[in-house]
Short mmCIF file of C-alpha atoms in Angstrom, two decimals:
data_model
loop_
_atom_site.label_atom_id
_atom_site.label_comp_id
_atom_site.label_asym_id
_atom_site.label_seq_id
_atom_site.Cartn_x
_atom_site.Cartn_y
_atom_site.Cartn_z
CA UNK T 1 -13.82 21.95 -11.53
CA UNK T 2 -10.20 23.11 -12.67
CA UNK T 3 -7.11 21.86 -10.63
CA UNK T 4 -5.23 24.61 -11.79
CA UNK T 5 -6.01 28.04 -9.78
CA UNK T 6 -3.03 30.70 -8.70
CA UNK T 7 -1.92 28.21 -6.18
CA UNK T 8 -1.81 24.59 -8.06
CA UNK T 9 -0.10 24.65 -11.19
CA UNK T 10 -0.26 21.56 -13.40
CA UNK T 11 2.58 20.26 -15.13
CA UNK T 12 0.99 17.40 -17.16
CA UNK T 13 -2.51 15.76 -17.94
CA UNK T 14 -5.74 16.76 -16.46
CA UNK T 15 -7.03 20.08 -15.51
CA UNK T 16 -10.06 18.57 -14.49
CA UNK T 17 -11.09 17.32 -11.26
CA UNK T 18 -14.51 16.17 -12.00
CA UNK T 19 -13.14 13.95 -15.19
CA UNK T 20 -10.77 12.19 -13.35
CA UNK T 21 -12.90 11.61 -10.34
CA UNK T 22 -15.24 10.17 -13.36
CA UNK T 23 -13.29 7.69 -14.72
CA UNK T 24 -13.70 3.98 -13.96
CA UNK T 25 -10.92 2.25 -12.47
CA UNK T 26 -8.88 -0.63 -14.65
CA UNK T 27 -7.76 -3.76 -13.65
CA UNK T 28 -4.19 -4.01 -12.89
CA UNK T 29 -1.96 -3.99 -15.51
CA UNK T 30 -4.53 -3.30 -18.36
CA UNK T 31 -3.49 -3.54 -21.74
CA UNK T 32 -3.73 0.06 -22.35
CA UNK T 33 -1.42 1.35 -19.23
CA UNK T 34 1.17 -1.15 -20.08
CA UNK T 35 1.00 -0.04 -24.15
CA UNK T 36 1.37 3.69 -22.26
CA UNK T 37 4.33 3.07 -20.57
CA UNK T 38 6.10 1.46 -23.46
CA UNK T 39 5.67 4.30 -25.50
CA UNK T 40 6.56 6.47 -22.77
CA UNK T 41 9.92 4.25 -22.39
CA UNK T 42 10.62 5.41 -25.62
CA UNK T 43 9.63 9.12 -25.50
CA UNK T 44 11.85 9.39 -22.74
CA UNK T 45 14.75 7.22 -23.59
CA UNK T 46 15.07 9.25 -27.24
CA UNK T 47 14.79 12.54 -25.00
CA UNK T 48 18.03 14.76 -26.43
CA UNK T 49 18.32 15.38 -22.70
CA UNK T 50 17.31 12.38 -20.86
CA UNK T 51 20.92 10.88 -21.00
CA UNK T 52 22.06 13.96 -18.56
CA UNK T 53 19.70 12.29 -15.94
CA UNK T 54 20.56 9.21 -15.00
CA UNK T 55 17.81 9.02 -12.55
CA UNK T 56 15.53 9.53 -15.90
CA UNK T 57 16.90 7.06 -17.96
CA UNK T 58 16.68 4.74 -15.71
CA UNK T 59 12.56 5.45 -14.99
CA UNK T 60 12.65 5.58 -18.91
CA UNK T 61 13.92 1.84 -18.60
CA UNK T 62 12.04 0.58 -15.63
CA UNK T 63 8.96 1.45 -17.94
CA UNK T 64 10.01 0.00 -20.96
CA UNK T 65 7.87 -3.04 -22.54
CA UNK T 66 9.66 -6.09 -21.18
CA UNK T 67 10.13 -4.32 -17.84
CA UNK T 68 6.55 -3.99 -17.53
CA UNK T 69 5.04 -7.74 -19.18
CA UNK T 70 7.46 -8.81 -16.67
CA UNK T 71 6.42 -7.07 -13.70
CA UNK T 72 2.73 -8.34 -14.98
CA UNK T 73 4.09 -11.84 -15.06
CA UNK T 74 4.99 -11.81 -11.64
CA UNK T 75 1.61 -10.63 -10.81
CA UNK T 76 -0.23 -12.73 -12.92
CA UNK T 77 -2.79 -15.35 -11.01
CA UNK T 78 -3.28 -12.29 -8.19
CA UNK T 79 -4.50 -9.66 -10.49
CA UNK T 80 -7.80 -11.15 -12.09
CA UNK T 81 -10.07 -10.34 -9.57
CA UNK T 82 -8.84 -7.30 -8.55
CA UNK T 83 -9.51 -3.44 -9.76
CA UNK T 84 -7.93 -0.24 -9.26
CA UNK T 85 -9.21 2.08 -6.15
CA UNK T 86 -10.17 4.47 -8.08
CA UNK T 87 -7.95 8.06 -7.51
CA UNK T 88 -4.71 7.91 -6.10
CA UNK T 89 -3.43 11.12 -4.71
CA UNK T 90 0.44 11.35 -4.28
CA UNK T 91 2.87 13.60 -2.15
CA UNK T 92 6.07 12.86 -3.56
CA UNK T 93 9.15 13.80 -1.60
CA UNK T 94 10.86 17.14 -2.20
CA UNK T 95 14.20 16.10 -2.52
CA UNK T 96 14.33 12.90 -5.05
CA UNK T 97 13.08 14.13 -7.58
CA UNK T 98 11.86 11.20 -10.06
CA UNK T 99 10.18 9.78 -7.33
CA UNK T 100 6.56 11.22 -8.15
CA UNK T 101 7.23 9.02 -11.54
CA UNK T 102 7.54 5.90 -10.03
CA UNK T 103 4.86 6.37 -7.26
CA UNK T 104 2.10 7.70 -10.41
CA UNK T 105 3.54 4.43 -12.27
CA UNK T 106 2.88 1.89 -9.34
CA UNK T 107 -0.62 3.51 -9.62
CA UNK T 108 -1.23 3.81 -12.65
CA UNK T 109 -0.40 0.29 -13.14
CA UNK T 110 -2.71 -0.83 -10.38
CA UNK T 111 -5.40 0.76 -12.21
CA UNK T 112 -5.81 3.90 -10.55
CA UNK T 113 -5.99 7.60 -11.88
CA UNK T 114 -3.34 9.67 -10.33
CA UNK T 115 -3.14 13.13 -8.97
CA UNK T 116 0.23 13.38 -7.93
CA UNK T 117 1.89 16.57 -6.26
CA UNK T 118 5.44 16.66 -7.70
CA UNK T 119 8.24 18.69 -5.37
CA UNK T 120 8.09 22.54 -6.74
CA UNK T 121 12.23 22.50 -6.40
CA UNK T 122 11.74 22.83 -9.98
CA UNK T 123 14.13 20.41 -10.69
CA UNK T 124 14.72 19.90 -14.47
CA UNK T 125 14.57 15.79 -14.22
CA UNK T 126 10.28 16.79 -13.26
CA UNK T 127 9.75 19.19 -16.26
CA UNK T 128 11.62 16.40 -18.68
CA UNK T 129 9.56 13.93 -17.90
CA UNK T 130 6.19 15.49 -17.89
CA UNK T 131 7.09 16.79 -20.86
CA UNK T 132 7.35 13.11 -22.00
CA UNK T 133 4.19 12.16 -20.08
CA UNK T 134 2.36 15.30 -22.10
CA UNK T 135 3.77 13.99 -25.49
CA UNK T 136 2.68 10.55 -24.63
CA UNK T 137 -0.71 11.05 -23.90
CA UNK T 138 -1.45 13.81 -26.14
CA UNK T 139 -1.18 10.58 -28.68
CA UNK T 140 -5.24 9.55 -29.65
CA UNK T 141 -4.49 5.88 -28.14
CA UNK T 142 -3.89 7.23 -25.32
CA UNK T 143 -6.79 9.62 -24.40
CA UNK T 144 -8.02 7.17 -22.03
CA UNK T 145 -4.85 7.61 -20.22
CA UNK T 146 -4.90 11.82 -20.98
CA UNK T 147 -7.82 11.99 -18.15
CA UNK T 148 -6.63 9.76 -15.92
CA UNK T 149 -3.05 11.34 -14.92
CA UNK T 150 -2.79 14.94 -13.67
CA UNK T 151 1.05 16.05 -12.24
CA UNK T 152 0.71 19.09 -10.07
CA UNK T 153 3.04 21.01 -7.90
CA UNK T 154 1.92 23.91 -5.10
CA UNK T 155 3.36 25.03 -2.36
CA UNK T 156 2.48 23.86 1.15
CA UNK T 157 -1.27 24.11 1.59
CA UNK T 158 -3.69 22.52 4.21
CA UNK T 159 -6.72 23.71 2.32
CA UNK T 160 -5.63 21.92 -0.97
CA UNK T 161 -4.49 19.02 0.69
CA UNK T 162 -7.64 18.97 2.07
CA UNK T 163 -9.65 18.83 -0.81
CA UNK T 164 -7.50 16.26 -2.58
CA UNK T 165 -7.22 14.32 0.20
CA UNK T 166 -11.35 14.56 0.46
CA UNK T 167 -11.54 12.92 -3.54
CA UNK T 168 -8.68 10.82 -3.12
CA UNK T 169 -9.56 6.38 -2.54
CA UNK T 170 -6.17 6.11 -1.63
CA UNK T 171 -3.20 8.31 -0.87
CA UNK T 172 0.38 7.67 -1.08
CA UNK T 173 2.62 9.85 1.32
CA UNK T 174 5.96 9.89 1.08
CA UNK T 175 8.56 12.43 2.36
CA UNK T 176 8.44 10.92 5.86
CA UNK T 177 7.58 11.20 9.34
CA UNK T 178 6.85 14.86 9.18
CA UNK T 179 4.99 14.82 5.47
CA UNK T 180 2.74 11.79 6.89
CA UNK T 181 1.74 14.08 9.93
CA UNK T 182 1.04 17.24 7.87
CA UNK T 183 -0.84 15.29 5.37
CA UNK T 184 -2.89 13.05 8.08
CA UNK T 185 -4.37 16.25 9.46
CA UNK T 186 -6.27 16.22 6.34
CA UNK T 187 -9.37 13.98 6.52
CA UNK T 188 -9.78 10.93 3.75
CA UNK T 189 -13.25 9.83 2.70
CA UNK T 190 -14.29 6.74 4.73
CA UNK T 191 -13.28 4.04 2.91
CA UNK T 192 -10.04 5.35 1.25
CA UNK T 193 -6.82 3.70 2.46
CA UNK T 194 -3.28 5.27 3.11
CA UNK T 195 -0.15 4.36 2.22
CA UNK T 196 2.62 6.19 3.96
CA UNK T 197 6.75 6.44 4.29
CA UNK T 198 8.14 6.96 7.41
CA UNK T 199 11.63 8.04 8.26
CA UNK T 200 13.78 4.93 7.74
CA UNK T 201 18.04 4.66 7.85
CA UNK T 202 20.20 3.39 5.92
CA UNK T 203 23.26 1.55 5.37
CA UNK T 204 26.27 -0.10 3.27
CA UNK T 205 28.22 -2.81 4.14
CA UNK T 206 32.01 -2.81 2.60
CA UNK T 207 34.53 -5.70 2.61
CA UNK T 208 37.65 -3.57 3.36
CA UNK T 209 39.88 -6.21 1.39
CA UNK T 210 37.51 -6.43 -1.89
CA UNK T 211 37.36 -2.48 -2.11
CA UNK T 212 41.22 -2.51 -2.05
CA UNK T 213 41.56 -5.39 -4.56
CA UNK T 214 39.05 -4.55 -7.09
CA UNK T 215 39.92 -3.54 -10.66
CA UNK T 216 36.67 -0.76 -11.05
CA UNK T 217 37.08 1.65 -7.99
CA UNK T 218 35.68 3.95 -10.60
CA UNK T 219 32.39 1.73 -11.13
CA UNK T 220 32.39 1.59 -7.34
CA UNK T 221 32.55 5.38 -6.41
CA UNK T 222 29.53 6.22 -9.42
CA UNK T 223 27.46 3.60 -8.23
CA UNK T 224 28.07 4.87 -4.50
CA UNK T 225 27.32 8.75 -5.62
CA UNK T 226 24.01 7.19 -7.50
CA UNK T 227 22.85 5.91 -4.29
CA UNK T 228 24.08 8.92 -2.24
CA UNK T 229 24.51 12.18 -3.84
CA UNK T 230 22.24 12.18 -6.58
CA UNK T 231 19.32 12.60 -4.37
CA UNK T 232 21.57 14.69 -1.93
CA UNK T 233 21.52 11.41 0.41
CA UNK T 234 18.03 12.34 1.06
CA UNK T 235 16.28 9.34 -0.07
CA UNK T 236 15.54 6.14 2.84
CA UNK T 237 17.55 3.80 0.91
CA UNK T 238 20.77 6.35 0.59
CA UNK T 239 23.42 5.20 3.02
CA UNK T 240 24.24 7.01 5.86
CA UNK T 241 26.71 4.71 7.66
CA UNK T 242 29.68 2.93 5.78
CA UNK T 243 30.08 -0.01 7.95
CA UNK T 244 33.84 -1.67 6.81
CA UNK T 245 34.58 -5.01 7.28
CA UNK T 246 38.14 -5.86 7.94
CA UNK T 247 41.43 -5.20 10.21
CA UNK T 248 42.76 -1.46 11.01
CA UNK T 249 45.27 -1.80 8.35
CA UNK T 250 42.98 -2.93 5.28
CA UNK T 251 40.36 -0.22 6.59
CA UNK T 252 42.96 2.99 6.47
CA UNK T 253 43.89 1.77 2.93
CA UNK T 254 40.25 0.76 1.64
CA UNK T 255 38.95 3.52 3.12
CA UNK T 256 41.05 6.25 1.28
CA UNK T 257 41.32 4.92 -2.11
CA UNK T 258 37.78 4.70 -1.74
CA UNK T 259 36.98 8.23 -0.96
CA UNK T 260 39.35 9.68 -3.27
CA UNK T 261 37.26 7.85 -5.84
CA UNK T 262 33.71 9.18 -4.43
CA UNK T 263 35.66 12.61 -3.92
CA UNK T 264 36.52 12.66 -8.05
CA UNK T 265 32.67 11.80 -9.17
CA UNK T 266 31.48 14.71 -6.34
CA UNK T 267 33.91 17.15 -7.21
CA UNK T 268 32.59 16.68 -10.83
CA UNK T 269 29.12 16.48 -10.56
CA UNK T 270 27.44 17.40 -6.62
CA UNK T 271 26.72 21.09 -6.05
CA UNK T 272 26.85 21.71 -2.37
CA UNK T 273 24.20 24.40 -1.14
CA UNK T 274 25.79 26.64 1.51
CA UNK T 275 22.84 25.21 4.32
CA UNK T 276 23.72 22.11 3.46
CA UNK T 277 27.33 22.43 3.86
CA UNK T 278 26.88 24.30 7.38
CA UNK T 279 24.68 21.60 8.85
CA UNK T 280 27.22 18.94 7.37
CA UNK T 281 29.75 21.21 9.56
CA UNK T 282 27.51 21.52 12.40
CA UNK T 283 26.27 17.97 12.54
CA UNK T 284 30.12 16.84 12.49
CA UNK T 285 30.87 18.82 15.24
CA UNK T 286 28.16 17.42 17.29
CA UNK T 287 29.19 14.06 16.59
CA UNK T 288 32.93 14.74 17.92
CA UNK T 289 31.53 16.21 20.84
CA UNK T 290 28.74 13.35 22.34
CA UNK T 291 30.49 10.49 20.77
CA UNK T 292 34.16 10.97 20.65
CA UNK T 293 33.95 11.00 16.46
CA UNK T 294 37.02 11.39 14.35
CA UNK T 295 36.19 13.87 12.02
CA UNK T 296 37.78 13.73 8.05
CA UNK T 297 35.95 16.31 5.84
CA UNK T 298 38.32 17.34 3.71
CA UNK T 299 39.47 20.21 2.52
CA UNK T 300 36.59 21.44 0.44
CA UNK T 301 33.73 19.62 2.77
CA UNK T 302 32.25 17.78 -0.07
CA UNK T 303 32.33 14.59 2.05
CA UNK T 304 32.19 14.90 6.16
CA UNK T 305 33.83 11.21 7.27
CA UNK T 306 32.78 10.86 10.79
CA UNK T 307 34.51 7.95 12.28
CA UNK T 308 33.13 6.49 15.23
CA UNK T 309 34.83 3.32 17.34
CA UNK T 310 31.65 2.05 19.01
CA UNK T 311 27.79 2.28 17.35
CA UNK T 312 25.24 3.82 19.72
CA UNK T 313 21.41 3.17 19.07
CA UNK T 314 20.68 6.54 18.24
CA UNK T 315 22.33 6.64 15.05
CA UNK T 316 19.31 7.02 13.20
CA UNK T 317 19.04 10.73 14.87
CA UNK T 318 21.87 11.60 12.90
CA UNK T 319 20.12 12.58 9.67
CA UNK T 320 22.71 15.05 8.09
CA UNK T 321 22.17 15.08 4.33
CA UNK T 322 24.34 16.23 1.19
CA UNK T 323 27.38 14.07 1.86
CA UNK T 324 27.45 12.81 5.74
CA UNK T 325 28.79 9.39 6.22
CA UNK T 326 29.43 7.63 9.58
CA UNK T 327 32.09 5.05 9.27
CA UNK T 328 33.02 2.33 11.73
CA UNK T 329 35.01 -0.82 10.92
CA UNK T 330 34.98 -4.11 12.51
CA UNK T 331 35.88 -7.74 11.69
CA UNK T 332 32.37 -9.17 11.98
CA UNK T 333 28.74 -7.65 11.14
CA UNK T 334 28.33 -8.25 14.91
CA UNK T 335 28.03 -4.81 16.31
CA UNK T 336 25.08 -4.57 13.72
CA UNK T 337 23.25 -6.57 15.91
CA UNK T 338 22.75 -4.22 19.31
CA UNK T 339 21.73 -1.12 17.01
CA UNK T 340 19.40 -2.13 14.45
CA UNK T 341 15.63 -1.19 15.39
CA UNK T 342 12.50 -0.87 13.11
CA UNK T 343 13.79 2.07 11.24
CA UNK T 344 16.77 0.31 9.36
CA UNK T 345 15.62 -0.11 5.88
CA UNK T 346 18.23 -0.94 3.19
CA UNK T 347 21.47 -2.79 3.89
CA UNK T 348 23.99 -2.01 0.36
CA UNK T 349 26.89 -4.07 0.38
CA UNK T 350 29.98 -4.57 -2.04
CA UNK T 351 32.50 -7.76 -1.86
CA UNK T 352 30.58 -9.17 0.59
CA UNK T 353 28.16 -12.33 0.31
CA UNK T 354 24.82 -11.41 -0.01
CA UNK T 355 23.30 -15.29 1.66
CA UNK T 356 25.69 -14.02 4.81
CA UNK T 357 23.79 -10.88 4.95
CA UNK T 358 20.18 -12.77 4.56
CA UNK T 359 21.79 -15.41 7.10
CA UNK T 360 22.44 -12.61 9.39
CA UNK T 361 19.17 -10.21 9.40
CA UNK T 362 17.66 -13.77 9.67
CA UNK T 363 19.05 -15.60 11.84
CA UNK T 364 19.67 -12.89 13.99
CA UNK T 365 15.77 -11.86 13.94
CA UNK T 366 16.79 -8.10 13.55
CA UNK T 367 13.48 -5.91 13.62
CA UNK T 368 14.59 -4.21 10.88
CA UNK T 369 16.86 -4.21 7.11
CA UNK T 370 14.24 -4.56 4.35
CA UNK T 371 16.13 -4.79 1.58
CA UNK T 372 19.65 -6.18 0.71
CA UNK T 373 20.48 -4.90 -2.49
CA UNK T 374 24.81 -4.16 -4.01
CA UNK T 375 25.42 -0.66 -3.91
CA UNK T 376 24.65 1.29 -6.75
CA UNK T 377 20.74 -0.42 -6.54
CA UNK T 378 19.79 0.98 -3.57
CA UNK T 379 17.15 3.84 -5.51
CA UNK T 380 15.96 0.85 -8.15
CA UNK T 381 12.40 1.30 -7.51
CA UNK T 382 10.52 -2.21 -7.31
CA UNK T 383 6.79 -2.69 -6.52
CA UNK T 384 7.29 -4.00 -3.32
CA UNK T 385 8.58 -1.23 -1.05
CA UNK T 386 9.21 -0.48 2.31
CA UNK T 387 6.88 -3.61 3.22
CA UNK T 388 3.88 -2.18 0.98
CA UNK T 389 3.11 -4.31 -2.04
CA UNK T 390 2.14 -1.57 -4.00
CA UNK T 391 -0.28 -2.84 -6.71
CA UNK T 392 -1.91 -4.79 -3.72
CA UNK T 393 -2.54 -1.97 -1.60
CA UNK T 394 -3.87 0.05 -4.98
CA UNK T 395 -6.27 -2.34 -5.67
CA UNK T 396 -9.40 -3.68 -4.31
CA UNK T 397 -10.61 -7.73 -4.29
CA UNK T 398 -13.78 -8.49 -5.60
CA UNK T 399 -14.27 -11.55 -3.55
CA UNK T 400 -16.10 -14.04 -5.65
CA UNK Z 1 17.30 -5.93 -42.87
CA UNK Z 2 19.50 -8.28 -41.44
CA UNK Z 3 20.01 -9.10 -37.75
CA UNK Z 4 23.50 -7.68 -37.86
CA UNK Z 5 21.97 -4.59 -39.21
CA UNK Z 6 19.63 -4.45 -36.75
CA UNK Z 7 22.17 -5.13 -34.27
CA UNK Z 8 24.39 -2.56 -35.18
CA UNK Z 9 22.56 0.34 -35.56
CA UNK Z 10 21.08 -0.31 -32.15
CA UNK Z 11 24.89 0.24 -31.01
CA UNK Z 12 25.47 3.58 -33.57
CA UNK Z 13 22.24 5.16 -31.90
CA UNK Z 14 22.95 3.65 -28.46
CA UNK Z 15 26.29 5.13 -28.68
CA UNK Z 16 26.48 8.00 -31.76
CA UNK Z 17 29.41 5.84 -33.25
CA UNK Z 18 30.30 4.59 -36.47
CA UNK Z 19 30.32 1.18 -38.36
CA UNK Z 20 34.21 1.37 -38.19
CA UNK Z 21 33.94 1.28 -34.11
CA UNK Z 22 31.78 -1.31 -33.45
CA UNK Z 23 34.26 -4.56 -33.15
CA UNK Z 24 36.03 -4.82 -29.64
CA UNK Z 25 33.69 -1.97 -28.01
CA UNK Z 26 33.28 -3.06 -24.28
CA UNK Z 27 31.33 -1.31 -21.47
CA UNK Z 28 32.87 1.40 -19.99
CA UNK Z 29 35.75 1.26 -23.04
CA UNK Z 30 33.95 4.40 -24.71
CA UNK Z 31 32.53 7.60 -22.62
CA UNK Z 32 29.37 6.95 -24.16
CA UNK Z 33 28.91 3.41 -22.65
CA UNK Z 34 28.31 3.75 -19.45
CA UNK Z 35 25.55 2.99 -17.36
CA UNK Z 36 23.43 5.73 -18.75
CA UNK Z 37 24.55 4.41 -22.33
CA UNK Z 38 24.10 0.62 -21.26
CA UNK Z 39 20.49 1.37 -20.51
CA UNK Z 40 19.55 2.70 -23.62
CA UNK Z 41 21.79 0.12 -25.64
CA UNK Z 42 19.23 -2.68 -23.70
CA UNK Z 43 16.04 -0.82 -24.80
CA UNK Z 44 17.37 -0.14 -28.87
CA UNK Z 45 18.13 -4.02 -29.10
CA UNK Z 46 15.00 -5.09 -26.95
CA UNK Z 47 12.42 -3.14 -29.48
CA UNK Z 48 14.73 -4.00 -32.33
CA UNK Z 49 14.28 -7.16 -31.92
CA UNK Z 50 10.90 -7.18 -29.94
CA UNK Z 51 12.69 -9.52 -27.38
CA UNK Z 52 12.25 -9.17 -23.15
CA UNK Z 53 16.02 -9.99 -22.07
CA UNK Z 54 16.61 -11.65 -18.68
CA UNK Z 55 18.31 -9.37 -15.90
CA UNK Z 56 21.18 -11.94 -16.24
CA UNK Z 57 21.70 -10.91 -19.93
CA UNK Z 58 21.09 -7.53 -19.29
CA UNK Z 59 24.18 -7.09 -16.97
CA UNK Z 60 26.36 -9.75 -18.84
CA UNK Z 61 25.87 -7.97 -22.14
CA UNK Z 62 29.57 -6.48 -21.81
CA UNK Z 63 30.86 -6.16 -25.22
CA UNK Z 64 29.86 -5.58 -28.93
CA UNK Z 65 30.76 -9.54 -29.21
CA UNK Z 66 29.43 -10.84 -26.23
CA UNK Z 67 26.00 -9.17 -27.07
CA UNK Z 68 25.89 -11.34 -30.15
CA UNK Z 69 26.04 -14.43 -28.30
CA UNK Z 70 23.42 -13.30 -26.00
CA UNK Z 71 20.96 -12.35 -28.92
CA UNK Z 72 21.71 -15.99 -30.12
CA UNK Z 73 19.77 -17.27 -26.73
CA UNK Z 74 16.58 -15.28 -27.91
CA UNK Z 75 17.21 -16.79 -31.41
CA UNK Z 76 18.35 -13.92 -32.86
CA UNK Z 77 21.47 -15.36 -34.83
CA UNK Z 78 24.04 -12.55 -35.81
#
C-alpha cells in the first residue's frame, strides 16, 4: 500500500507501507546504519547550503563516523542481545525543525525502520536534509536502508494517525502535552510501546560578575540565540527564565551588556511573526499585572525582559515563545529551591560551577532539572533524553 | 601526500582560504571560522585522517597551530 495519497506527502525514502512493515529489524548499531550515517555526515556537511543552518551542520556532525563508533562504544556490552522493535513511527514537533532527524536517527540506530511525520512549516533545514537522506540512500549499499526510512509530512489527521499508529511497534511523540493527547487517542497494536515528550521548562543560570568580565560577549549572545531563538524558544531545553547570580549593581550592568549582545545576533538573524510578537506583548502585560513584573522590551520588541523580584510556582504557565525571558537575580540559587517541580528540565549556566549546580539539584533532592549543560548546548541532542534512554526503549531483550 | 598536506587542505575547504592564510588563523579570527566552520573543520581532518578526536580536542582545537599539536596525540605528526 502507498503512503503517499493527496493527504501524506513523502519527502524521502519509502512509498511503501507494506515493505517497510516487511523488513526485519537490526540489532542496534548494525554495521550498515552506522556506514549510513557516515556517509550521510558527509552528504550533508559538503551541502552548498548546509553551512546557512547551523542546526544542520550540527545533525551533519552528530552523525559523522567517530560520533557514531562512539556512541556504539558507550553502548557496547548492552546491545548484543538486543534487536530493534521493528517500526518506529515519529511525530516530530512543529516548531524545531531538525528534530524529526535526530528522533529517525535514535531509531534508526536502535534498529528500527522509521516512519517519521516531519512538521509541514516547510521549513528549508527539512527539505535539505531529506534531500541528503534521498542522495544517501539512493546509493546501492544502502538499499537496505532505502526501505527502511520513509519522511512524511500531512496535515493534522486522526484517520492517518490512526493507521500509522495501528503498524507502528513503537511511537515516539514529541511536541508535548497536547501532541501526546491528540496522538494517544489513536490506538497502538498490543504490544507496541510509547515514548512521549511532555511539556517541560526551562532555564539558565548566569554569574552576573563572569558575564561582565568575559572577553567573548559575542560567543555568549550566539550561543544564547542557538539555544533560544533558533527554534523560536520553542524547544523544552530553550530557556525561558534568566536566573542572575549576583548583587543589584553587577546585575543592571551584566544584564545590559548582555542583551545588547543577544539584541545584535536577533536583530540580524530572528524574524518575528506578527502573532508572535502580539502574544510576546500580551503575555508581558499579564505578567506586570498578576505579578508586579518590570517590563523591558525594547524598542522594536525583539526581546520582552520581564523582571520579576520574587519566583512564584507557576512559572512554568508562562510559555510565551519567540523571545520571552523572565529574569530575576539573587545572590544564591536558593529561591530555585521553592519553585522547581517535575516539569523543570534543563538548567544552562555560564561562569558558574557546574559540581555546584549537581551539588545543588542533588543535595537539594529537587523533583526536577534533567540536564545541566553551558549555554549554547542546551539543543545538543544525546541518546539519553528527557529520562528515556532512547536505543533502550527502541529495542527489545532477547532474554537468554 | 603528506600530513601537512592533508592538514591543510582540510583548513582551505573547511574555510575557502588560501595556502598564504593558513599560519596564525584562530577560531573566530576569520568569518568563516565559527562554530558552523569549526564543525566542518573537525569532520575534514577526522576523515582525512580517519581519526575519532576526543570532545576535549575537539573544543581545544583553537588555532591552525594548536591543531597540529593535537593531530600529534593521534600520531599524526605535522
Amino acid at each position: 500500500m502507498p503512503i503517499s495519497s493527496d493527504k501524506v506527502q513523502v519527502l524521502c525514502g519509502c512509498n511503501d507501507l507494506d515493505a517497510m512493515t516487511a523488513q526485519c529489524a537490526l540489532p542496534p548499531f548494525s554495521k550498515v546504519v552506522c556506514e549510513f550515517f557516515s556517509a550521510l555526515s558527509a552528504e550533508i556537511m559538503k551541502h552548498p547550503e548546509a553551512k546557512q543552518y547551523p542546526d544542520v551542520v550540527t545533525f551533519g556532525f552528530f552523525c559523522r563516523r567517530g560520533n557514531i563508533q562512539r556512541l556504539k562504544d558507550e553502548y557496547s556490552d548492552k546491545i548484543s542481545n538486543r534487536l530493534g522493535r521493528g517500526v518506529s513511527f515519529h511525530i516530530a514537533p512543529s516548531n524545531v525543525p531538525i528534530n524529526f532527524a535526530y528522533s529517525l536517527a535514535a531509531a534508526l540506530l536502535a534498529g528500527n525502520s522509521c516512519i517519521v511525520r516531519a512538521s509541514s512549516k516547510g521549513f528549508r533545514q527539512i527539505g535539505l536534509v531529506c534531500e541528503c537522506i534521498q542522495n544517501t540512500i539512493s546509493l546501492v549499499e544502502f538499499r537496505e536502508i532505502a526501505s527502511r526510512i520513509s519522511v512524511i509530512c500531512y496535515e493534522r489527521s486522526r484517520e492517518i494517525n490512526d493507521r500509522l499508529s495501528a503498524l507502528a511497534d513503537v511511537r515516539i511523540i514529541w511536541g508535548g502535552d497536547a501532541t501526546v493527547t491528540e496522538l494517544r487517542s489513536s490506538p497502538l497494536s498490543p504490544r507496541a510501546v510509547d515514548i512521549a515528550f511532555a511539556d517541560r521548562y526551562s532555564l539558565a543560570v548566569m554569574d552576573a560578575r563572569a558575564v561582565i568580565d568575559t572577553a567573548d560577549l559575542k560567543r555568549l549572545a550566539q550561543d544564547f540565540y542557538n539555544d533560544t531563538y533558533l527554534y523560536d524558544q520553542n524547544a523544552c531545553s530553550s530557556p525561558r527564565l534568566v536566573y542572575w547570580l549576583g548583587d543589584n549593581e553587577d546585575t543592571a550592568s551584566a544584564a545590559e551588556l548582555f542583551w545588547e549582545a543577544v539584541h545584535k545576533e536577533a536583530a540580524a538573524r530572528y524574524h518575528i511573526e506578527p502573532v508572535v510578537a502580539v502574544d510576546k506583548y500580551t503575555e508581558a502585560c499579564r505578567m506586570a499585572i498578576e505579578h508586579n513584573a518590570d517590563i523591558r522590551s525594547g524598542k522594536d520588541n525583539l526581546i520582552s525582559r520581564i523582571v520579576v523580584d520574587s519566583l512564584s510556582a507557576d512559572l512554568p504557565d508562562h510559555r510565551c515563545a519567540g523571545g520571552s525571558f523572565i529574569e530575576y537575580h539573587s545572590s544564591s540559587l536558593d529561591a530555585l529551591k521553592t519553585i522547581v517541580t517535575k516539569k523543570y528540565q534543563t538548567l544552562s549556566y555560564f561562569g558558574v560551577d557546574r559540581q555546584t549546580l549537581m551539588q545543588f539539584v542533588v543535595g537539594n533532592g529537587l523533583s526536577g532539572i534533567d540536564r545541566i549543560v553551558p549555554i549554547g548546548k542546551t539543543a545538543d541532542f544525546s541518546l539519553v533524553w528527557d529520562g528515556y534512554d532512547l536505543i533502550m526503549q527502541m529495542s527489545r531483550v532477547i532474554g537468554f | 601526500m603528506t600530513n601537512l598536506e592533508i592538514y591543510n587542505n582540510a583548513f582551505k575547504e573547511a574555510f575557502e582560504v588560501d595556502e598564504a592564510q593558513l599560519a596564525g588563523l584562530e577560531y573566530q579570527g576569520i568569518a568563516a571560522w565559527d562554530s558552523v566552520g569549526h564543525m566542518n573543520l573537525i569532520a575534514l581532518l577526522e576523515d582525512a585522517f580517519d581519526i575519532m578526536m576526543d570532545t576535549d580536542d575537539i573544543i581545544d582545537l583553537s588555532s591552525y597551530e594548536k591543531g597540529k599539536e593535537i593531530m600529534a596525540k593521534y600520531e599524526k605528526n605535522i
